[in-house]
Structure formats: C-alpha cells, structure tokens
Tab-separated table of C-alpha atoms in Angstrom:
chain	number	residue	atom	x	y	z
A	1	MET	CA	0.000	0.000	0.000
A	2	LYS	CA	1.039	3.608	-0.399
A	3	ALA	CA	1.423	5.857	2.637
A	4	VAL	CA	2.839	9.288	3.441
A	5	ALA	CA	5.827	8.860	5.741
A	6	PHE	CA	9.211	10.347	6.610
A	7	HIS	CA	12.719	9.107	7.495
A	8	SER	CA	13.740	11.932	9.847
A	9	PRO	CA	12.219	15.113	11.309
A	10	GLY	CA	12.234	18.251	9.211
A	11	ALA	CA	10.297	20.635	7.000
A	12	PRO	CA	7.190	19.411	5.156
A	13	ASP	CA	9.337	18.318	2.222
A	14	VAL	CA	10.637	15.339	4.268
A	15	LEU	CA	7.247	13.711	3.676
A	16	GLN	CA	7.282	11.140	0.891
A	17	VAL	CA	4.860	8.667	-0.621
A	18	MET	CA	6.297	5.245	0.248
A	19	GLU	CA	5.303	1.596	-0.148
A	20	PHE	CA	4.393	-0.429	2.958
A	21	ASP	CA	2.891	-3.867	3.522
A	22	THR	CA	-0.898	-3.713	3.591
A	23	PRO	CA	-1.947	-4.301	7.229
A	24	VAL	CA	-4.076	-7.287	8.222
A	25	PRO	CA	-6.617	-6.972	11.055
A	26	GLY	CA	-6.312	-9.164	14.128
A	27	THR	CA	-8.981	-10.255	16.572
A	28	GLY	CA	-11.416	-7.427	17.329
A	29	GLN	CA	-9.992	-5.230	14.570
A	30	VAL	CA	-11.098	-4.066	11.142
A	31	ARG	CA	-9.193	-2.743	8.169
A	32	VAL	CA	-10.441	0.528	6.719
A	33	LYS	CA	-9.746	1.815	3.207
A	34	VAL	CA	-9.007	5.457	3.995
A	35	LYS	CA	-10.982	8.051	2.009
A	36	ALA	CA	-9.844	11.127	4.006
A	37	ALA	CA	-7.356	11.832	6.795
A	38	GLY	CA	-6.913	14.918	8.961
A	39	VAL	CA	-3.746	16.898	9.603
A	40	GLN	CA	-3.405	17.788	13.284
A	41	PRO	CA	-0.883	20.060	15.025
A	42	VAL	CA	0.619	16.968	16.675
A	43	ASP	CA	1.374	15.514	13.220
A	44	CYS	CA	3.303	18.674	12.369
A	45	ALA	CA	5.202	18.548	15.683
A	46	ILE	CA	6.168	14.911	15.151
A	47	ARG	CA	7.276	15.575	11.589
A	48	GLY	CA	8.888	18.945	12.289
A	49	GLN	CA	10.609	18.523	15.640
A	50	GLY	CA	10.621	14.777	16.251
A	51	PHE	CA	8.070	15.193	19.062
A	52	SER	CA	6.685	11.921	20.398
A	53	LEU	CA	3.461	11.235	22.242
A	54	PRO	CA	3.907	9.691	25.713
A	55	GLY	CA	4.327	5.939	25.361
A	56	VAL	CA	4.622	6.078	21.569
A	57	GLU	CA	7.889	5.159	19.892
A	58	ILE	CA	8.661	6.797	16.551
A	59	ARG	CA	10.011	4.202	14.093
A	60	TYR	CA	11.409	5.397	10.784
A	61	PRO	CA	10.135	5.419	8.171
A	62	GLN	CA	7.162	6.708	10.166
A	63	ILE	CA	3.631	7.091	8.815
A	64	LEU	CA	1.758	10.090	10.237
A	65	GLY	CA	-1.917	10.711	10.876
A	66	ASN	CA	-4.260	10.182	13.798
A	67	GLU	CA	-7.756	10.647	12.356
A	68	PHE	CA	-9.473	9.269	9.279
A	69	ALA	CA	-12.690	8.341	7.529
A	70	GLY	CA	-13.157	5.409	5.205
A	71	ILE	CA	-14.872	2.156	4.322
A	72	ILE	CA	-14.321	-1.138	6.140
A	73	ASP	CA	-12.938	-3.691	3.676
A	74	VAL	CA	-11.827	-6.531	6.005
A	75	VAL	CA	-13.245	-7.614	9.372
A	76	GLY	CA	-11.116	-9.553	11.869
A	77	GLU	CA	-12.285	-12.391	14.078
A	78	GLY	CA	-14.638	-11.556	16.925
A	79	VAL	CA	-15.827	-8.240	15.490
A	80	GLU	CA	-19.446	-7.421	16.249
A	81	GLY	CA	-21.466	-4.422	15.126
A	82	PHE	CA	-19.357	-3.596	12.061
A	83	SER	CA	-19.149	-5.262	8.660
A	84	VAL	CA	-17.505	-4.917	5.265
A	85	GLY	CA	-18.854	-1.858	3.469
A	86	ASN	CA	-19.611	0.211	6.591
A	87	GLU	CA	-18.597	3.860	6.243
A	88	VAL	CA	-16.748	4.875	9.404
A	89	ILE	CA	-14.910	7.690	11.175
A	90	GLY	CA	-12.042	6.802	13.462
A	91	TRP	CA	-8.722	7.534	15.072
A	92	SER	CA	-5.428	5.726	15.078
A	93	LEU	CA	-1.980	6.516	16.377
A	94	LEU	CA	0.416	7.398	13.581
A	95	SER	CA	-1.051	5.429	10.726
A	96	SER	CA	-3.886	7.208	8.925
A	97	TYR	CA	-1.899	8.882	6.117
A	98	ALA	CA	-2.154	5.580	4.290
A	99	GLU	CA	-4.396	3.736	1.884
A	100	TYR	CA	-5.395	1.341	4.680
A	101	VAL	CA	-5.449	1.475	8.475
A	102	VAL	CA	-6.175	-1.290	10.998
A	103	VAL	CA	-7.924	-0.343	14.253
A	104	PRO	CA	-10.007	-1.923	17.013
A	105	THR	CA	-13.709	-1.209	16.630
A	106	SER	CA	-13.633	0.811	19.869
A	107	GLN	CA	-11.885	3.538	17.827
A	108	LEU	CA	-14.677	3.792	15.235
A	109	VAL	CA	-18.124	5.278	14.805
A	110	ARG	CA	-20.356	5.173	11.762
A	111	LYS	CA	-20.063	8.076	9.358
A	112	PRO	CA	-23.356	9.895	8.763
A	113	LYS	CA	-24.374	9.337	5.119
A	114	SER	CA	-24.871	13.070	4.572
A	115	MET	CA	-21.383	14.004	5.831
A	116	PRO	CA	-18.779	14.586	3.088
A	117	TRP	CA	-15.593	12.506	3.369
A	118	GLU	CA	-13.428	15.621	3.752
A	119	GLU	CA	-15.367	16.675	6.851
A	120	ALA	CA	-15.548	13.177	8.299
A	121	GLY	CA	-11.778	12.764	8.000
A	122	VAL	CA	-11.086	15.695	10.317
A	123	LEU	CA	-13.852	15.167	12.843
A	124	THR	CA	-12.375	13.095	15.639
A	125	ALA	CA	-9.601	15.197	17.168
A	126	SER	CA	-11.393	18.536	17.452
A	127	GLY	CA	-14.793	17.024	18.155
A	128	GLN	CA	-13.504	14.665	20.820
A	129	THR	CA	-11.429	17.398	22.475
A	130	ALA	CA	-14.430	19.745	22.681
A	131	HIS	CA	-16.775	17.012	23.904
A	132	THR	CA	-14.353	15.846	26.597
A	133	ALA	CA	-13.672	19.388	27.838
A	134	LEU	CA	-17.350	20.318	28.121
A	135	GLN	CA	-18.240	16.982	29.678
A	136	GLU	CA	-15.495	17.274	32.309
A	137	LEU	CA	-16.751	20.767	33.151
A	138	GLY	CA	-20.271	19.394	33.545
A	139	ILE	CA	-21.842	21.880	31.122
A	140	SER	CA	-25.630	21.614	31.078
A	141	LYS	CA	-28.845	23.528	30.445
A	142	GLY	CA	-28.812	27.006	31.963
A	143	ASP	CA	-25.015	27.324	32.185
A	144	THR	CA	-23.152	30.186	30.534
A	145	VAL	CA	-19.929	29.193	28.816
A	146	LEU	CA	-17.091	31.376	27.522
A	147	ILE	CA	-15.345	29.640	24.638
A	148	HIS	CA	-11.926	30.915	23.636
A	149	ALA	CA	-11.000	30.608	19.939
A	150	ALA	CA	-14.629	29.893	19.090
A	151	ALA	CA	-13.863	29.998	15.361
A	152	GLY	CA	-11.107	27.370	15.559
A	153	GLY	CA	-11.367	23.618	15.132
A	154	VAL	CA	-12.102	22.766	18.767
A	155	GLY	CA	-14.010	26.007	19.351
A	156	THR	CA	-16.553	25.446	16.591
A	157	PHE	CA	-17.397	22.043	18.043
A	158	ALA	CA	-17.498	23.412	21.600
A	159	VAL	CA	-19.942	26.173	20.610
A	160	GLN	CA	-22.300	23.725	18.907
A	161	LEU	CA	-22.144	21.108	21.664
A	162	ALA	CA	-22.653	23.631	24.480
A	163	ARG	CA	-25.673	25.107	22.692
A	164	ALA	CA	-27.086	21.641	22.005
A	165	TRP	CA	-26.780	20.901	25.727
A	166	GLY	CA	-28.783	24.057	26.556
A	167	ALA	CA	-25.978	26.404	27.603
A	168	THR	CA	-25.672	30.069	26.691
A	169	VAL	CA	-22.440	30.522	24.742
A	170	ILE	CA	-20.172	33.534	24.609
A	171	GLY	CA	-17.419	32.984	22.099
A	172	TYR	CA	-14.557	35.041	20.838
A	173	GLY	CA	-11.735	34.736	18.365
A	174	GLN	CA	-9.367	36.904	16.448
A	175	PRO	CA	-8.790	37.451	12.753
A	176	THR	CA	-5.915	35.555	11.220
C-alpha cells in the first residue's frame, strides 16, 4: 500500500509517498480503506521537531496521521457491530496517512451518510477534544460558557455542543 511517511524530522518536504505492507486486522480489529485523513498540530510537531506522544515510539520510516474516515474492507475475528462496506470515522496513532489502516472497533463510529468525506476525515480530534472538555466541566442547560478561539477547530465544536446541551455561549476569536 502507499502511505505518506518520513525518514527523519524536518520541514514538510521530508514527507514522501512510500510503499508499505498492507496491514491485516487481528482479533477485534477491522481494516479501513481510507478516504480522508486529517492533519493535526501533533502531526506537524512529530514531523517537524521529532516530538513523540507519551508511550509512543517513533520508528522510521514513520507514517503520520491520527484521524481518518473510510470504508471497512476486512473484518477480523470476533468483530461485532461492524461489517464490510460500513462507512466509518475513526482515530489511530500514527497510521492514517495511508491507503489502509487497521484499528479496534472501539476507535470507530459510523459516518453519517450526509457528511462529506473531507469533513468526516477531520472530525475526531477537534470534536472529541471539545466534547471531553465540556463533559469534564459538567456543562448543562442554563449554564453560561465562555469559549476561547470559538472559530477554531475545537471552538466550533465546543460552541455547537454547548448550545445543544442548553448552555448560553459567549465565544470570541481573532482574525488571522
């Protein structure tokens, strides 16, 4: 399979399209043919400065990418609730800039039919961050919430979620 990877940290031009073995799902995993993948700040830090997530070892050549959307093409043993042909959104550590990614089903949700692939591929990081933050704060109906950077990736999700949960939202941002 083809994947975007790099041999050492550096400017964006260190990224190359390389050939890798196509992954095979194990028990409880599925393989997804990637239709879209998001670029997160952490991807740029890993590529640019050699940053590593806690507990994650960078192995060169390293594939980047932590969020994706695609279609399940192979189902491993013991998988329930997902089947070949399902359109999904998911996350993976350092592997989604590839034609295929293998993940446990706990890292997937179904993609809404009406959602374009380009939007689905960038949903998980910002959406999950906003959801987790608001949930940990216990935001609910009647609360007033100030959301910094309301026009950014996380902010746009936070505004919509807080409003959906019945909160009054005050948001601000700055022109770029």
